[in-house]
Coordinates of N, CA and C in Angstrom, one line a residue:
Chain A
D42 N -5.1 -15.4 3.4 CA -4.7 -14.1 3.9 C -3.4 -14.2 4.7
A43 N -2.5 -13.2 4.4 CA -1.3 -13.1 5.1 C -1.6 -12.9 6.6
G44 N -0.7 -13.6 7.4 CA -0.9 -13.6 8.9 C -0.4 -12.3 9.5
I45 N -1.2 -11.3 9.4 CA -0.7 -10.0 10.0 C -1.8 -9.5 11.0
T46 N -1.4 -9.2 12.2 CA -2.3 -8.7 13.2 C -1.9 -7.3 13.7
Q47 N -2.7 -6.4 13.6 CA -2.4 -5.0 14.1 C -3.2 -4.8 15.4
S48 N -2.5 -4.2 16.4 CA -3.3 -3.9 17.6 C -2.8 -2.5 18.2
P49 N -3.7 -1.8 18.8 CA -5.1 -2.0 18.8 C -5.7 -1.7 17.4
R50 N -7.0 -2.0 17.2 CA -7.6 -1.7 15.9 C -8.1 -0.2 15.9
H51 N -8.5 0.3 17.1 CA -8.9 1.6 17.3 C -8.3 2.2 18.6
K52 N -8.0 3.5 18.5 CA -7.5 4.1 19.7 C -7.8 5.6 19.7
V53 N -8.2 6.1 20.8 CA -8.5 7.6 20.9 C -7.6 8.0 22.1
T54 N -6.8 9.1 21.9 CA -5.9 9.5 22.9 C -5.8 11.1 22.8
E55 N -5.0 11.6 23.8 CA -4.9 13.1 23.8 C -3.6 13.5 23.3
T56 N -3.5 14.8 22.8 CA -2.3 15.4 22.4 C -1.3 15.3 23.5
G57 N 0.0 15.0 23.1 CA 1.1 14.9 24.1 C 1.3 13.6 24.7
T58 N 0.4 12.7 24.6 CA 0.6 11.3 25.2 C 1.4 10.4 24.2
P59 N 2.1 9.5 24.8 CA 2.8 8.5 23.9 C 1.9 7.4 23.5
V60 N 2.1 6.9 22.3 CA 1.2 5.9 21.7 C 2.1 4.9 21.0
T61 N 1.8 3.6 21.2 CA 2.6 2.5 20.5 C 1.6 1.6 19.8
L62 N 1.8 1.4 18.5 CA 1.0 0.5 17.7 C 1.9 -0.7 17.4
R63 N 1.2 -1.9 17.4 CA 1.9 -3.1 17.3 C 1.5 -3.8 16.0
C64 N 2.5 -4.4 15.3 CA 2.2 -5.2 14.2 C 2.9 -6.6 14.4
H65 N 2.1 -7.6 14.3 CA 2.6 -9.0 14.5 C 2.3 -9.8 13.3
Q66 N 3.4 -10.6 12.8 CA 3.2 -11.4 11.7 C 3.6 -12.8 12.0
T67 N 2.9 -13.8 11.3 CA 3.2 -15.2 11.5 C 3.8 -15.8 10.2
E68 N 4.3 -15.0 9.3 CA 4.8 -15.5 8.0 C 6.3 -15.6 8.0
N69 N 7.0 -15.1 9.0 CA 8.4 -15.1 9.1 C 9.0 -14.3 7.9
H70 N 8.4 -13.3 7.5 CA 8.9 -12.4 6.4 C 9.9 -11.5 6.9
R71 N 10.9 -11.2 6.1 CA 12.0 -10.4 6.5 C 11.7 -8.9 6.6
Y72 N 10.8 -8.4 5.7 CA 10.5 -7.0 5.6 C 9.2 -6.6 6.2
M73 N 9.2 -5.5 7.0 CA 8.0 -5.0 7.6 C 7.9 -3.5 7.4
Y74 N 6.7 -3.0 7.3 CA 6.5 -1.6 6.9 C 5.4 -1.0 7.7
W75 N 5.5 0.3 8.0 CA 4.4 1.1 8.5 C 4.0 2.2 7.6
Y76 N 2.7 2.3 7.2 CA 2.2 3.3 6.4 C 1.1 4.1 7.1
R77 N 0.8 5.3 6.7 CA -0.4 6.0 7.1 C -1.2 6.4 5.9
Q78 N -2.5 6.3 6.1 CA -3.4 6.7 5.0 C -4.2 7.9 5.4
D79 N -4.2 8.9 4.6 CA -5.0 10.1 4.9 C -5.7 10.5 3.6
P80 N -6.9 11.1 3.8 CA -7.6 11.6 2.6 C -6.8 12.5 1.7
G81 N -6.8 12.2 0.4 CA -6.1 13.0 -0.5 C -4.6 12.7 -0.6
H82 N -4.2 11.7 0.1 CA -2.7 11.3 0.1 C -2.4 9.9 -0.2
G83 N -3.4 9.0 -0.4 CA -3.1 7.6 -0.6 C -2.4 7.1 0.7
L84 N -1.4 6.1 0.5 CA -0.7 5.5 1.6 C 0.8 6.1 1.5
R85 N 1.3 6.5 2.6 CA 2.6 7.0 2.7 C 3.5 6.3 3.7
L86 N 4.7 5.9 3.3 CA 5.6 5.1 4.1 C 6.2 5.9 5.2
I87 N 6.1 5.4 6.5 CA 6.6 6.1 7.6 C 8.0 5.5 8.0
H88 N 8.1 4.2 8.2 CA 9.3 3.6 8.5 C 9.2 2.1 8.0
Y89 N 10.4 1.5 7.8 CA 10.3 0.1 7.4 C 11.5 -0.6 8.1
S90 N 11.4 -1.9 8.0 CA 12.5 -2.8 8.6 C 12.9 -3.9 7.7
Y91 N 14.2 -4.1 7.5 CA 14.7 -5.1 6.7 C 15.4 -6.3 7.5
G92 N 15.1 -6.3 8.7 CA 15.6 -7.4 9.6 C 15.5 -7.0 11.0
V93 N 15.7 -7.9 11.9 CA 15.7 -7.6 13.4 C 16.7 -6.5 13.6
K94 N 16.3 -5.5 14.3 CA 17.1 -4.3 14.7 C 17.5 -3.5 13.5
D95 N 17.1 -3.8 12.3 CA 17.5 -3.0 11.1 C 16.2 -2.2 10.6
T96 N 16.3 -0.9 10.7 CA 15.1 -0.1 10.3 C 15.7 1.1 9.5
D97 N 14.7 1.7 8.8 CA 15.1 2.9 8.1 C 13.9 3.8 7.9
K98 N 14.1 5.1 7.6 CA 13.0 6.0 7.5 C 12.3 6.0 6.1
G99 N 11.1 6.3 6.1 CA 10.3 6.5 4.9 C 10.1 7.9 4.6
E100 N 9.0 8.2 3.9 CA 8.7 9.5 3.4 C 8.2 10.5 4.5
V101 N 7.5 10.0 5.5 CA 6.9 10.8 6.5 C 7.3 10.3 7.9
S102 N 8.5 10.3 8.2 CA 9.0 9.7 9.5 C 9.1 10.6 10.7
D103 N 9.0 11.9 10.4 CA 9.1 12.9 11.5 C 8.0 12.7 12.6
G104 N 8.4 12.5 13.8 CA 7.5 12.3 14.9 C 7.2 10.9 15.2
Y105 N 7.8 10.0 14.5 CA 7.6 8.6 14.7 C 9.0 7.8 14.9
S106 N 8.9 6.8 15.7 CA 10.0 5.9 15.9 C 9.5 4.5 15.8
V107 N 10.4 3.6 15.5 CA 10.1 2.2 15.3 C 11.1 1.3 16.0
S108 N 10.7 0.1 16.3 CA 11.6 -0.9 16.9 C 11.2 -2.3 16.4
R109 N 12.2 -3.1 16.2 CA 12.0 -4.5 15.8 C 13.0 -5.4 16.5
S110 N 12.6 -6.0 17.6 CA 13.4 -6.8 18.4 C 13.3 -8.3 18.1
K111 N 12.2 -8.6 17.4 CA 11.9 -10.0 16.9 C 11.4 -10.0 15.5
T112 N 11.6 -11.0 14.8 CA 11.2 -11.1 13.4 C 9.7 -10.8 13.3
E113 N 8.9 -11.3 14.2 CA 7.5 -11.2 14.1 C 6.8 -9.9 14.5
D114 N 7.5 -9.1 15.2 CA 6.9 -7.9 15.8 C 7.6 -6.6 15.3
F115 N 6.8 -5.6 14.9 CA 7.3 -4.3 14.5 C 6.4 -3.3 15.2
L116 N 7.0 -2.5 16.0 CA 6.3 -1.5 16.8 C 6.5 -0.1 16.2
L117 N 5.4 0.7 16.2 CA 5.5 2.1 15.8 C 5.1 2.9 17.0
T118 N 6.0 3.9 17.4 CA 5.7 4.7 18.5 C 5.7 6.2 18.1
L119 N 4.6 6.8 18.7 CA 4.5 8.3 18.6 C 4.9 8.8 20.0
E120 N 6.0 9.4 20.1 CA 6.6 9.8 21.4 C 5.7 10.8 22.1
S121 N 5.1 11.7 21.4 CA 4.3 12.8 21.9 C 3.2 13.1 20.8
A122 N 2.1 12.4 20.9 CA 1.1 12.5 19.8 C 0.6 13.9 19.5
T123 N 0.5 14.2 18.2 CA -0.1 15.5 17.8 C -1.4 15.3 17.0
S124 N -2.2 16.2 16.9 CA -3.5 16.1 16.1 C -3.2 15.7 14.7
S125 N -2.1 16.2 14.1 CA -1.7 15.9 12.7 C -1.4 14.4 12.5
Q126 N -1.2 13.7 13.6 CA -1.0 12.2 13.5 C -2.2 11.4 13.6
T127 N -3.4 12.1 13.6 CA -4.7 11.4 13.5 C -4.7 10.8 12.1
S128 N -4.9 9.5 12.0 CA -4.8 8.8 10.7 C -5.2 7.3 10.9
V129 N -5.2 6.6 9.7 CA -5.3 5.2 9.8 C -3.9 4.6 9.4
Y130 N -3.4 3.8 10.3 CA -2.1 3.2 10.2 C -2.1 1.8 9.7
F131 N -1.4 1.5 8.7 CA -1.3 0.1 8.1 C 0.1 -0.4 8.3
C132 N 0.2 -1.7 8.7 CA 1.4 -2.5 8.7 C 1.4 -3.3 7.4
A133 N 2.5 -3.6 6.8 CA 2.7 -4.5 5.7 C 3.9 -5.3 5.9
I134 N 3.9 -6.5 5.2 CA 5.1 -7.3 5.2 C 5.4 -7.8 3.8
S135 N 6.6 -8.1 3.6 CA 7.0 -8.8 2.3 C 8.2 -9.7 2.5
E136 N 8.2 -10.7 1.6 CA 9.2 -11.7 1.7 C 10.6 -11.3 1.2
S137 N 10.5 -10.6 0.0 CA 11.7 -10.2 -0.7 C 11.5 -8.9 -1.4
V138 N 12.6 -8.2 -1.6 CA 12.4 -7.0 -2.5 C 13.1 -7.2 -3.8
Y139 N 13.7 -8.3 -4.0 CA 14.5 -8.6 -5.3 C 13.7 -9.4 -6.3
S140 N 12.7 -10.1 -5.8 CA 12.0 -11.1 -6.7 C 10.6 -10.6 -7.0
N141 N 10.3 -9.3 -6.9 CA 9.0 -8.8 -7.2 C 7.9 -9.4 -6.4
Q142 N 8.1 -9.5 -5.1 CA 7.1 -10.0 -4.2 C 6.3 -8.9 -3.7
P143 N 5.0 -8.9 -3.8 CA 4.1 -7.8 -3.3 C 4.1 -7.7 -1.8
Q144 N 3.9 -6.5 -1.3 CA 3.6 -6.3 0.1 C 2.2 -6.7 0.4
H145 N 2.0 -7.3 1.6 CA 0.7 -7.7 2.1 C 0.4 -6.9 3.4
F146 N -0.9 -6.4 3.5 CA -1.2 -5.5 4.5 C -2.1 -6.0 5.6
G147 N -2.0 -5.5 6.8 CA -2.9 -5.8 7.9 C -4.1 -4.9 7.7
D148 N -5.1 -5.0 8.6 CA -6.4 -4.4 8.5 C -6.4 -3.0 9.1
G149 N -5.3 -2.5 9.6 CA -5.2 -1.1 10.0 C -5.5 -0.8 11.5
T150 N -5.0 0.3 11.9 CA -5.3 0.9 13.3 C -5.8 2.3 13.0
R151 N -7.0 2.6 13.5 CA -7.6 3.9 13.4 C -7.2 4.7 14.6
L152 N -6.4 5.7 14.5 CA -5.9 6.5 15.6 C -6.4 7.9 15.6
S153 N -7.1 8.3 16.7 CA -7.6 9.7 16.8 C -6.9 10.4 17.9
I154 N -6.4 11.5 17.7 CA -5.7 12.3 18.7 C -6.4 13.6 18.9
L155 N -6.9 13.8 20.1 CA -7.8 14.9 20.4 C -7.0 16.1 21.1
Chain B
D30 N 6.3 16.4 -4.6 CA 6.0 16.1 -6.0 C 5.5 14.7 -6.0
Q31 N 4.3 14.5 -6.7 CA 3.7 13.2 -6.7 C 4.3 12.4 -7.8
Q32 N 4.8 11.3 -7.5 CA 5.5 10.4 -8.5 C 4.5 9.4 -9.1
V33 N 3.4 9.1 -8.4 CA 2.4 8.2 -8.9 C 1.1 8.9 -8.9
K34 N 0.4 9.1 -10.0 CA -0.8 9.9 -10.1 C -2.0 9.1 -10.6
Q35 N -3.1 9.1 -9.8 CA -4.3 8.6 -10.3 C -5.2 9.8 -10.4
N36 N -5.4 10.3 -11.6 CA -6.0 11.6 -11.7 C -7.5 11.7 -11.6
S37 N -8.1 10.5 -11.8 CA -9.6 10.5 -11.6 C -9.9 9.9 -10.2
P38 N -10.7 10.7 -9.4 CA -10.9 10.2 -8.0 C -12.0 9.1 -8.0
S39 N -12.8 9.0 -9.0 CA -13.9 8.0 -9.0 C -14.3 7.6 -10.4
L40 N -15.0 6.4 -10.4 CA -15.5 5.8 -11.7 C -16.7 5.0 -11.4
S41 N -17.7 5.2 -12.2 CA -18.9 4.4 -12.0 C -19.2 3.7 -13.3
V42 N -19.5 2.3 -13.2 CA -19.7 1.5 -14.4 C -20.9 0.6 -14.1
Q43 N -21.5 0.1 -15.2 CA -22.6 -0.9 -15.0 C -22.0 -2.3 -14.9
E44 N -22.7 -3.1 -14.1 CA -22.3 -4.5 -14.0 C -22.2 -5.2 -15.4
G45 N -21.1 -6.0 -15.6 CA -20.9 -6.6 -16.9 C -20.1 -5.9 -17.9
R46 N -20.0 -4.5 -17.7 CA -19.2 -3.8 -18.6 C -17.7 -3.7 -18.1
I47 N -16.9 -3.1 -18.9 CA -15.4 -3.0 -18.6 C -15.2 -1.8 -17.7
S48 N -14.3 -2.0 -16.7 CA -13.8 -0.9 -15.9 C -12.4 -0.7 -16.3
I49 N -12.0 0.6 -16.6 CA -10.6 0.9 -16.9 C -10.1 2.0 -15.9
L50 N -9.1 1.6 -15.1 CA -8.5 2.5 -14.1 C -7.1 2.9 -14.6
N51 N -6.8 4.2 -14.6 CA -5.6 4.7 -15.1 C -4.6 5.2 -14.0
C52 N -3.3 5.1 -14.4 CA -2.3 5.5 -13.5 C -1.1 6.1 -14.3
D53 N -0.6 7.2 -13.9 CA 0.6 7.7 -14.5 C 1.7 7.9 -13.5
Y54 N 3.0 7.8 -14.0 CA 4.1 7.9 -13.1 C 5.1 8.8 -13.7
T55 N 6.0 9.4 -12.9 CA 7.0 10.3 -13.4 C 8.4 9.8 -13.2
N56 N 8.6 8.9 -12.3 CA 10.0 8.4 -12.0 C 10.3 7.3 -13.0
S57 N 11.3 7.5 -13.9 CA 11.7 6.6 -14.9 C 12.4 5.4 -14.3
M58 N 12.8 5.4 -13.1 CA 13.5 4.3 -12.4 C 12.5 3.3 -11.9
F59 N 11.2 3.6 -11.9 CA 10.2 2.6 -11.4 C 10.2 1.4 -12.4
D60 N 10.3 0.2 -11.9 CA 10.3 -1.0 -12.8 C 9.3 -2.1 -12.3
Y61 N 8.6 -1.8 -11.3 CA 7.6 -2.8 -10.7 C 6.4 -2.1 -10.3
F62 N 5.2 -2.5 -10.8 CA 4.0 -1.8 -10.6 C 2.9 -2.7 -10.1
L63 N 2.1 -2.2 -9.2 CA 1.1 -3.1 -8.5 C -0.2 -2.3 -8.4
W64 N -1.3 -3.1 -8.4 CA -2.6 -2.6 -8.1 C -3.1 -3.3 -6.8
Y65 N -3.6 -2.5 -5.9 CA -4.3 -2.9 -4.7 C -5.7 -2.5 -4.7
K66 N -6.5 -3.3 -4.1 CA -8.0 -3.0 -3.9 C -8.2 -2.9 -2.4
K67 N -9.0 -1.9 -2.0 CA -9.3 -1.7 -0.6 C -10.8 -1.5 -0.3
Y68 N -11.3 -2.3 0.5 CA -12.7 -2.1 1.0 C -12.6 -1.3 2.3
P69 N -13.7 -0.6 2.7 CA -13.8 0.1 3.9 C -13.4 -0.7 5.1
A70 N -12.7 -0.2 6.1 CA -12.3 -0.8 7.3 C -11.5 -2.1 7.1
E71 N -10.9 -2.2 6.0 CA -9.9 -3.3 5.7 C -8.6 -2.8 5.2
G72 N -7.6 -3.6 5.2 CA -6.3 -3.2 4.6 C -6.4 -3.4 3.1
P73 N -5.4 -2.8 2.4 CA -5.3 -3.0 1.0 C -5.0 -4.4 0.7
T74 N -5.6 -5.0 -0.4 CA -5.4 -6.3 -0.8 C -4.7 -6.3 -2.2
F75 N -3.6 -7.0 -2.3 CA -2.9 -7.1 -3.5 C -3.7 -7.7 -4.6
L76 N -3.7 -7.1 -5.8 CA -4.6 -7.6 -6.9 C -3.8 -8.2 -8.0
I77 N -2.9 -7.4 -8.6 CA -2.1 -7.8 -9.7 C -0.9 -6.9 -9.8
S78 N 0.2 -7.4 -10.5 CA 1.4 -6.6 -10.7 C 2.0 -6.8 -12.0
I79 N 2.9 -6.0 -12.4 CA 3.6 -6.1 -13.7 C 5.0 -5.6 -13.5
S80 N 5.9 -6.3 -14.1 CA 7.3 -5.9 -14.2 C 7.5 -5.1 -15.5
S81 N 8.5 -4.2 -15.5 CA 8.7 -3.3 -16.6 C 9.2 -4.1 -17.9
I82 N 9.6 -5.4 -17.7 CA 10.0 -6.1 -18.8 C 8.8 -6.6 -19.6
K83 N 7.6 -6.5 -19.1 CA 6.4 -6.9 -19.8 C 5.6 -5.7 -20.1
D84 N 4.6 -5.8 -21.0 CA 3.7 -4.8 -21.3 C 2.2 -5.2 -20.9
K85 N 2.0 -6.4 -20.5 CA 0.7 -6.9 -20.2 C 0.8 -8.0 -19.2
N86 N -0.1 -8.1 -18.2 CA -0.2 -9.2 -17.4 C -1.7 -9.4 -17.0
E87 N -2.1 -10.7 -17.1 CA -3.5 -11.1 -17.0 C -3.7 -12.0 -15.8
D88 N -4.8 -11.8 -15.1 CA -5.1 -12.8 -14.0 C -6.6 -12.8 -13.9
G89 N -7.2 -13.8 -14.6 CA -8.7 -13.9 -14.6 C -9.3 -12.7 -15.2
R90 N -10.2 -12.0 -14.5 CA -10.9 -10.8 -15.0 C -10.1 -9.5 -15.1
F91 N -8.9 -9.6 -14.5 CA -8.0 -8.4 -14.3 C -6.8 -8.5 -15.3
T92 N -6.6 -7.4 -16.0 CA -5.5 -7.3 -16.8 C -4.8 -5.9 -16.6
V93 N -3.5 -5.9 -16.5 CA -2.8 -4.6 -16.3 C -1.9 -4.4 -17.6
F94 N -2.0 -3.2 -18.1 CA -1.2 -2.9 -19.3 C -0.2 -1.8 -18.9
L95 N 1.0 -1.9 -19.4 CA 2.1 -1.0 -19.1 C 2.6 -0.3 -20.4
N96 N 2.6 1.0 -20.4 CA 3.2 1.7 -21.5 C 4.3 2.5 -21.0
K97 N 5.5 2.0 -21.1 CA 6.7 2.6 -20.5 C 7.0 3.9 -21.2
S98 N 6.9 4.1 -22.4 CA 7.2 5.3 -23.1 C 6.3 6.4 -22.7
A99 N 5.1 6.1 -22.3 CA 4.1 7.1 -21.9 C 4.1 7.2 -20.3
K100 N 4.9 6.3 -19.7 CA 4.8 6.2 -18.2 C 3.4 6.1 -17.7
H101 N 2.7 5.2 -18.3 CA 1.3 5.0 -18.0 C 0.9 3.5 -17.8
L102 N 0.1 3.2 -16.8 CA -0.4 1.9 -16.7 C -1.9 2.0 -16.5
S103 N -2.6 0.9 -16.9 CA -4.0 0.8 -16.7 C -4.4 -0.6 -16.2
L104 N -5.5 -0.6 -15.5 CA -6.1 -1.9 -15.0 C -7.4 -2.0 -15.6
H105 N -7.6 -3.1 -16.3 CA -8.9 -3.4 -16.9 C -9.6 -4.6 -16.2
I106 N -10.9 -4.3 -15.9 CA -11.7 -5.4 -15.2 C -12.8 -5.7 -16.1
V107 N -12.8 -7.0 -16.5 CA -13.9 -7.4 -17.5 C -14.3 -8.8 -17.1
P108 N -15.6 -9.1 -16.9 CA -16.6 -8.1 -16.7 C -16.7 -7.6 -15.3
S109 N -17.1 -6.3 -15.1 CA -17.1 -5.8 -13.8 C -18.3 -6.4 -13.0
Q110 N -18.1 -6.5 -11.7 CA -19.1 -7.1 -10.8 C -19.3 -6.2 -9.6
P111 N -20.5 -6.2 -9.0 CA -20.7 -5.3 -7.9 C -19.7 -5.4 -6.8
G112 N -19.2 -6.7 -6.6 CA -18.2 -6.9 -5.5 C -16.8 -6.2 -5.8
D113 N -16.7 -5.7 -7.1 CA -15.5 -5.0 -7.4 C -15.5 -3.6 -6.9
S114 N -16.6 -3.1 -6.4 CA -16.7 -1.8 -5.9 C -15.8 -1.6 -4.7
A115 N -14.8 -0.7 -4.8 CA -13.8 -0.5 -3.8 C -12.9 0.6 -4.2
V116 N -12.0 1.0 -3.4 CA -11.0 2.0 -3.8 C -9.7 1.2 -4.3
Y117 N -9.2 1.6 -5.5 CA -8.1 1.0 -6.1 C -6.9 1.9 -6.0
F118 N -5.8 1.3 -5.6 CA -4.5 2.1 -5.5 C -3.5 1.5 -6.5
C119 N -2.9 2.4 -7.2 CA -1.8 2.0 -8.0 C -0.5 2.3 -7.2
A120 N 0.5 1.4 -7.4 CA 1.8 1.6 -6.6 C 3.0 1.3 -7.5
A121 N 4.1 1.8 -7.2 CA 5.3 1.5 -8.0 C 6.6 1.5 -7.1
S122 N 7.6 0.8 -7.6 CA 8.8 0.7 -6.9 C 10.0 0.5 -7.8
E123 N 11.2 0.8 -7.3 CA 12.4 0.5 -8.1 C 12.9 -0.8 -7.6
A124 N 12.3 -1.9 -8.1 CA 12.6 -3.2 -7.5 C 14.0 -3.7 -7.9
R125 N 14.4 -3.4 -9.1 CA 15.8 -3.9 -9.5 C 16.8 -3.3 -8.6
G126 N 16.6 -2.1 -8.1 CA 17.5 -1.5 -7.2 C 17.4 -2.0 -5.8
G127 N 16.5 -2.9 -5.6 CA 16.4 -3.5 -4.3 C 15.6 -2.5 -3.3
S128 N 14.9 -1.6 -3.9 CA 14.2 -0.7 -3.1 C 13.0 -1.3 -2.4
E129 N 12.9 -1.1 -1.1 CA 11.8 -1.6 -0.3 C 10.6 -0.7 -0.4
K130 N 10.7 0.4 -1.0 CA 9.7 1.4 -0.8 C 8.7 1.4 -2.0
L131 N 7.4 1.3 -1.6 CA 6.4 1.4 -2.6 C 5.9 2.9 -2.5
V132 N 5.6 3.4 -3.7 CA 5.0 4.8 -3.8 C 3.6 4.6 -4.3
F133 N 2.7 5.1 -3.6 CA 1.2 4.9 -3.9 C 0.6 6.1 -4.6
G134 N -0.3 5.9 -5.4 CA -1.2 7.0 -5.9 C -2.2 7.3 -4.8
K135 N -3.1 8.3 -5.1 CA -4.1 8.7 -4.1 C -5.3 7.8 -4.0
G136 N -5.4 6.9 -5.0 CA -6.6 6.0 -5.1 C -7.7 6.5 -5.9
M137 N -8.5 5.5 -6.4 CA -9.7 5.8 -7.2 C -10.8 4.9 -6.7
K138 N -12.0 5.5 -6.5 CA -13.1 4.8 -6.0 C -13.9 4.3 -7.2
L139 N -14.0 3.0 -7.3 CA -14.8 2.3 -8.3 C -16.1 1.9 -7.8
T140 N -17.2 2.2 -8.5 CA -18.5 1.8 -8.1 C -19.1 1.0 -9.3
V141 N -19.5 -0.2 -9.1 CA -20.1 -1.1 -10.1 C -21.6 -1.2 -9.7
N142 N -22.4 -0.7 -10.6 CA -23.9 -0.7 -10.3 C -24.5 -1.9 -10.9
P143 N -25.4 -2.6 -10.1 CA -26.1 -3.8 -10.6 C -27.0 -3.4 -11.7

């Protein structure tokens, strides 16, 4: 199994509060991703990183920010959580995007915003 | 606009028989295709992939077929086992363009009955 740890695994919080999810990898992979999974939508890319301090937006980035200060850590922040951000969040990593290397996923964080 | 479509939400098969999961895509720039399997409360697990320069890739009981002219791919599982019961996601990317972004279908729930 790829060495990916997501924390926390479960979180319940209130609308308007800030939330930070952490993804930690031990594989030294260059690329890291944050997805959300919702019923009827599959997985949708929120933000991704192609190196330390290098990030870019995905398909559903509004309301989210990310940071990557070290190769091994990729943080996803909801500055002011809304109920529409209740979801399961998955982190993924990959070694390369040019040699057809698959992304490998963590076990997810289930976030409920009341 | 959904670029990767898994039009059947579920499939039920008997143990030992073949399972065929289908996926259609609309973006002709996609050149790398993947299948992931997901169990409840776990992250997606990479299963098998295929590059657009091939039309078939095999790995044990799993075979993926790609029909570029029809923009269609399928995953065959032979023989199906109860442990294959999971949600399967089809995904695609523009790998030759160096795209980091995977686009996922909505998923299909496979149930293999003993």
